[in-house]
Amino acid sequence: MLAEKPAALTDARRLSQRVHFERDGTVSIASGKVELGQGIATALLQIAAEELDVEISRIRLLPASTATSPDEGVTSGSLSIQDGGKALREACAKVRRLLLEKAARRFDVPLQELRVEDGTIRGRDIKVSYWEFAEDEGEIPGDAPVKPQAAYTVVGASVPRVDLPRKFAGEASYVHDMVIPGMLHARVVRPSKAFKHLLTVPDVPGVKVVRDGSFLGVLGEREEEAIAAAAKLRAKCTWEEGPPVPDDMPTWLKAHVTERIISKANADAAAKARGVKRLQASYTKPAIAHASIGPSCAIARWKGDKLEVWSHTQGIFGLRQDLAKILSMREEDIVVTHVEGAGCYGHNGADDVALDAALLARGANGRPVRLQWMREDEFAWEPYGAAMAFELEGAVDESGRIVSWRHEFWSNGHTHRPGRAKLPTLTAAAHLAKPFEIAPAVNPALPAGGADRNCIPIYDFADLLVVNNYVREMPLRSSSLRSLGAFGNVFAIESFMDECAAAVGADPVEFRLKHLTDARGRAVIEKAAEAFRAFRKTENRGRGIAFAKYKNLGAYCAVVAEVEATHELRVTRLVAAVDVGLPVNPDGVANQIEGGCIQAASWTLKEAYRPGVVGWEDYPILKFSEVPRVEVLLLKSSEKSVGAGECTMGPVAAAVANALYDALGVRVRDLPLTPDRIAAAI
């Protein structure tokens, strides 16, 4: 696997790539991180405003583009503030220092006598704006400290999100809304399940067909023409079917292990021998779809031997790398520009549809081509979040303390993003007349990890063994989905912690605290425990708690779930206590936590891949009428800022499962927690 690009300024030697002062008195800033609906554009503006001492209303975040933006890898892993924000903060601090030094030299005054107010440098008898002498900023100064937190006035404030007004007004905001003069509309033609080869293509009058081997699509002057033409072709084409997707994926995974990897081993035979009670449990999670409300979309245009692509990709440079490999082009001859799309929550179809659009644009004689997948394309061809299986074993001593812990899990790779491997990863590359071998999904290295994300418990266990059973070849394509393996690992760990607590008759909160010395972790558990203990038990209602430190190096999160179990399981309330370090925009953090809680509840109660899924009838998600009340308790912290978007996923699932046990006295260990599974457990 290729290494990630460095996040800091190593690829931007001149500050003007990051920060540029425009003639109209505004400031343009560039970042390699992109807005995916998580509010990152607002937070980055806050960081820039803080370090530059410029009003936030003056600052504009440029669209991320391979032509102008620094390469900061992929917007993923809740790292935009932690890494991208850090790089922007440093760049702005260096610009501010550079211009202050320039002013000090020009006016022959000590640097410490100067201050900045909304982009104007002031001192005794001195008043000069950044814009008056910001041309040719020069090289990056070697020493330019960022502001201390005590001086912050913008960072830490709940600034309204800058991207929402246009969306609320229904104005064009997404790549789906883009209109370029002369634009054609396109649809790709594929079956709703994996295939080996396209066998026959009928002649359909009036349909503009673009074909390259088993890749097939249509072009039309209007979108409805392209939709109708694709439907006619799809009904008459024939394909050689691919391998079926097994109904029982966890069992299939255990039978197809490629490599057994020891993620963590800390043997303590003496501690293990003290165990007087031993417990075992198995858990599973299914493959899960991104299920974006808006199907993936991209626009492509050829200008001679140059290619322009507009995409809602999370990684403009990685996508460009794969496009260059597949199209046999130089990377510098391709420009990929990010435009917002429907929320992706990880690696959905945005990169694949970009290649589809580029291939179809070859038949457009230089006209731009807009390609939007249909709903059945999205469910059939987007990469899913991987299925997983878990087996846990613990030993408890006479004092009720866990002295030995075993955690073994089975899964394929959780990352299949473009630009990270020597081989391409995009679907259409395997369908061309000269097909490419597709790279397998892989796992990023720990401590962040992929399938093994959060597999190592943060609790203090003397005797510990964690094993990752990696499955290389899969019948169902998968890639990164919000929190990657953390969702399943935390669900299994925190469910098993409750089972161990119940086995020794311990309070679930006190049992966790008994095994945890991390002060910040204890703080979020104790905060959430206020809601846990205030719950009043009644028939068919229960409450549960779960905790994790995302990636074991990010945000701390403890969740309390309240449920009602009747003919189905309903989550009525979620309380999340969270420590994300210094929150750049507290309201934005709360938004991310709320959204994560609701999505995790949907995964926990309803969502699972089923062979042949083509629409919402086959893939139910949480309805508005089923959304629980969510309360966010944001703990104050002066620690470094970390991401918030993914920390809730596993804790919500485990808290709901633990609440179900509290309500009915039954333990369901397989996700989702459907009425059929609950009935079977009873």
mmCIF file of N, CA, C and O in Angstrom, residues 506-544:
data_model
loop_
_atom_site.group_PDB
_atom_site.id
_atom_site.type_symbol
_atom_site.label_atom_id
_atom_site.label_comp_id
_atom_site.label_asym_id
_atom_site.label_seq_id
_atom_site.Cartn_x
_atom_site.Cartn_y
_atom_site.Cartn_z
ATOM 1 N N ALA A 506 -22.084 -6.986 38.577
ATOM 2 C CA ALA A 506 -21.538 -5.636 38.741
ATOM 3 C C ALA A 506 -22.355 -4.610 37.974
ATOM 4 O O ALA A 506 -22.968 -4.919 36.946
ATOM 5 N N ASP A 507 -22.349 -3.392 38.470
ATOM 6 C CA ASP A 507 -22.955 -2.271 37.758
ATOM 7 C C ASP A 507 -22.151 -2.011 36.488
ATOM 8 O O ASP A 507 -20.908 -1.944 36.537
ATOM 9 N N PRO A 508 -22.807 -1.850 35.313
ATOM 10 C CA PRO A 508 -22.055 -1.684 34.052
ATOM 11 C C PRO A 508 -21.122 -0.483 34.043
ATOM 12 O O PRO A 508 -20.034 -0.543 33.452
ATOM 13 N N VAL A 509 -21.529 0.613 34.683
ATOM 14 C CA VAL A 509 -20.675 1.798 34.727
ATOM 15 C C VAL A 509 -19.467 1.545 35.617
ATOM 16 O O VAL A 509 -18.313 1.771 35.218
ATOM 17 N N GLU A 510 -19.710 1.073 36.833
ATOM 18 C CA GLU A 510 -18.608 0.844 37.765
ATOM 19 C C GLU A 510 -17.665 -0.230 37.247
ATOM 20 O O GLU A 510 -16.448 -0.177 37.490
ATOM 21 N N PHE A 511 -18.200 -1.207 36.548
ATOM 22 C CA PHE A 511 -17.364 -2.275 35.991
ATOM 23 C C PHE A 511 -16.378 -1.706 34.977
ATOM 24 O O PHE A 511 -15.203 -2.069 34.964
ATOM 25 N N ARG A 512 -16.843 -0.796 34.134
ATOM 26 C CA ARG A 512 -15.940 -0.173 33.163
ATOM 27 C C ARG A 512 -14.883 0.685 33.866
ATOM 28 O O ARG A 512 -13.700 0.628 33.539
ATOM 29 N N LEU A 513 -15.318 1.487 34.798
ATOM 30 C CA LEU A 513 -14.381 2.354 35.512
ATOM 31 C C LEU A 513 -13.337 1.540 36.274
ATOM 32 O O LEU A 513 -12.187 1.972 36.430
ATOM 33 N N LYS A 514 -13.716 0.367 36.723
ATOM 34 C CA LYS A 514 -12.800 -0.508 37.453
ATOM 35 C C LYS A 514 -11.635 -0.959 36.590
ATOM 36 O O LYS A 514 -10.542 -1.251 37.101
ATOM 37 N N HIS A 515 -11.862 -0.983 35.272
ATOM 38 C CA HIS A 515 -10.833 -1.468 34.342
ATOM 39 C C HIS A 515 -10.186 -0.346 33.532
ATOM 40 O O HIS A 515 -9.476 -0.615 32.553
ATOM 41 N N LEU A 516 -10.425 0.905 33.904
ATOM 42 C CA LEU A 516 -9.963 2.026 33.088
ATOM 43 C C LEU A 516 -9.228 3.049 33.945
ATOM 44 O O LEU A 516 -9.782 3.570 34.917
ATOM 45 N N THR A 517 -7.987 3.346 33.555
ATOM 46 C CA THR A 517 -7.212 4.370 34.266
ATOM 47 C C THR A 517 -7.117 5.673 33.489
ATOM 48 O O THR A 517 -6.760 6.699 34.056
ATOM 49 N N ASP A 518 -7.437 5.662 32.186
ATOM 50 C CA ASP A 518 -7.356 6.869 31.368
ATOM 51 C C ASP A 518 -8.330 7.916 31.911
ATOM 52 O O ASP A 518 -9.551 7.719 31.918
ATOM 53 N N ALA A 519 -7.785 9.054 32.351
ATOM 54 C CA ALA A 519 -8.611 10.064 33.027
ATOM 55 C C ALA A 519 -9.679 10.652 32.124
ATOM 56 O O ALA A 519 -10.818 10.881 32.555
ATOM 57 N N ARG A 520 -9.357 10.912 30.862
ATOM 58 C CA ARG A 520 -10.347 11.503 29.959
ATOM 59 C C ARG A 520 -11.427 10.485 29.615
ATOM 60 O O ARG A 520 -12.608 10.829 29.461
ATOM 61 N N GLY A 521 -11.052 9.234 29.497
ATOM 62 C CA GLY A 521 -12.042 8.190 29.275
ATOM 63 C C GLY A 521 -12.987 8.061 30.454
ATOM 64 O O GLY A 521 -14.215 7.941 30.291
ATOM 65 N N ARG A 522 -12.445 8.066 31.659
ATOM 66 C CA ARG A 522 -13.280 7.993 32.857
ATOM 67 C C ARG A 522 -14.235 9.188 32.927
ATOM 68 O O ARG A 522 -15.398 9.047 33.329
ATOM 69 N N ALA A 523 -13.756 10.352 32.488
ATOM 70 C CA ALA A 523 -14.587 11.555 32.570
ATOM 71 C C ALA A 523 -15.822 11.461 31.692
ATOM 72 O O ALA A 523 -16.926 11.850 32.107
ATOM 73 N N VAL A 524 -15.680 10.946 30.456
ATOM 74 C CA VAL A 524 -16.859 10.862 29.590
ATOM 75 C C VAL A 524 -17.814 9.781 30.079
ATOM 76 O O VAL A 524 -19.042 9.931 29.979
ATOM 77 N N ILE A 525 -17.281 8.692 30.623
ATOM 78 C CA ILE A 525 -18.156 7.655 31.172
ATOM 79 C C ILE A 525 -18.946 8.201 32.358
ATOM 80 O O ILE A 525 -20.163 7.992 32.474
ATOM 81 N N GLU A 526 -18.255 8.905 33.254
ATOM 82 C CA GLU A 526 -18.925 9.450 34.428
ATOM 83 C C GLU A 526 -19.972 10.494 34.040
ATOM 84 O O GLU A 526 -21.036 10.591 34.668
ATOM 85 N N LYS A 527 -19.686 11.270 32.991
ATOM 86 C CA LYS A 527 -20.667 12.259 32.537
ATOM 87 C C LYS A 527 -21.897 11.568 31.958
ATOM 88 O O LYS A 527 -23.041 11.935 32.272
ATOM 89 N N ALA A 528 -21.683 10.575 31.115
ATOM 90 C CA ALA A 528 -22.813 9.842 30.531
ATOM 91 C C ALA A 528 -23.588 9.088 31.606
ATOM 92 O O ALA A 528 -24.807 8.906 31.501
ATOM 93 N N ALA A 529 -22.868 8.650 32.645
ATOM 94 C CA ALA A 529 -23.509 7.869 33.708
ATOM 95 C C ALA A 529 -24.585 8.650 34.437
ATOM 96 O O ALA A 529 -25.489 8.061 35.045
ATOM 97 N N GLU A 530 -24.538 9.972 34.373
ATOM 98 C CA GLU A 530 -25.591 10.769 34.999
ATOM 99 C C GLU A 530 -26.945 10.448 34.363
ATOM 100 O O GLU A 530 -27.962 10.325 35.048
ATOM 101 N N ALA A 531 -26.958 10.326 33.032
ATOM 102 C CA ALA A 531 -28.199 9.947 32.344
ATOM 103 C C ALA A 531 -28.523 8.479 32.580
ATOM 104 O O ALA A 531 -29.698 8.095 32.704
ATOM 105 N N PHE A 532 -27.501 7.634 32.656
ATOM 106 C CA PHE A 532 -27.693 6.200 32.868
ATOM 107 C C PHE A 532 -28.393 5.948 34.205
ATOM 108 O O PHE A 532 -29.349 5.183 34.293
ATOM 109 N N ARG A 533 -27.935 6.636 35.229
ATOM 110 C CA ARG A 533 -28.470 6.386 36.571
ATOM 111 C C ARG A 533 -29.808 7.090 36.795
ATOM 112 O O ARG A 533 -30.586 6.698 37.676
ATOM 113 N N ALA A 534 -30.086 8.134 36.021
ATOM 114 C CA ALA A 534 -31.351 8.851 36.180
ATOM 115 C C ALA A 534 -32.515 8.122 35.518
ATOM 116 O O ALA A 534 -33.681 8.476 35.725
ATOM 117 N N PHE A 535 -32.227 7.092 34.722
ATOM 118 C CA PHE A 535 -33.266 6.358 33.992
ATOM 119 C C PHE A 535 -34.165 5.589 34.967
ATOM 120 O O PHE A 535 -33.691 4.959 35.912
ATOM 121 N N ARG A 536 -35.469 5.672 34.717
ATOM 122 C CA ARG A 536 -36.430 4.945 35.538
ATOM 123 C C ARG A 536 -36.904 3.699 34.792
ATOM 124 O O ARG A 536 -37.495 3.792 33.734
ATOM 125 N N LYS A 537 -36.639 2.553 35.375
ATOM 126 C CA LYS A 537 -36.962 1.278 34.731
ATOM 127 C C LYS A 537 -38.459 1.009 34.790
ATOM 128 O O LYS A 537 -39.088 1.124 35.837
ATOM 129 N N THR A 538 -39.034 0.688 33.625
ATOM 130 C CA THR A 538 -40.419 0.240 33.541
ATOM 131 C C THR A 538 -40.473 -0.952 32.590
ATOM 132 O O THR A 538 -39.481 -1.289 31.936
ATOM 133 N N GLU A 539 -41.618 -1.575 32.498
ATOM 134 C CA GLU A 539 -41.753 -2.779 31.681
ATOM 135 C C GLU A 539 -41.418 -2.487 30.217
ATOM 136 O O GLU A 539 -41.870 -1.501 29.643
ATOM 137 N N ASN A 540 -40.622 -3.387 29.639
ATOM 138 C CA ASN A 540 -40.223 -3.338 28.228
ATOM 139 C C ASN A 540 -39.335 -2.145 27.880
ATOM 140 O O ASN A 540 -39.105 -1.875 26.701
ATOM 141 N N ARG A 541 -38.870 -1.431 28.875
ATOM 142 C CA ARG A 541 -37.948 -0.332 28.616
ATOM 143 C C ARG A 541 -36.621 -0.614 29.309
ATOM 144 O O ARG A 541 -36.590 -1.193 30.393
ATOM 145 N N GLY A 542 -35.538 -0.205 28.667
ATOM 146 C CA GLY A 542 -34.222 -0.462 29.247
ATOM 147 C C GLY A 542 -33.235 0.602 28.834
ATOM 148 O O GLY A 542 -33.486 1.403 27.929
ATOM 149 N N ARG A 543 -32.088 0.599 29.505
ATOM 150 C CA ARG A 543 -31.028 1.537 29.156
ATOM 151 C C ARG A 543 -29.695 0.796 29.182
ATOM 152 O O ARG A 543 -29.492 -0.166 29.937
ATOM 153 N N GLY A 544 -28.782 1.261 28.330
ATOM 154 C CA GLY A 544 -27.465 0.643 28.248
ATOM 155 C C GLY A 544 -26.409 1.703 28.027
ATOM 156 O O GLY A 544 -26.703 2.813 27.567
#
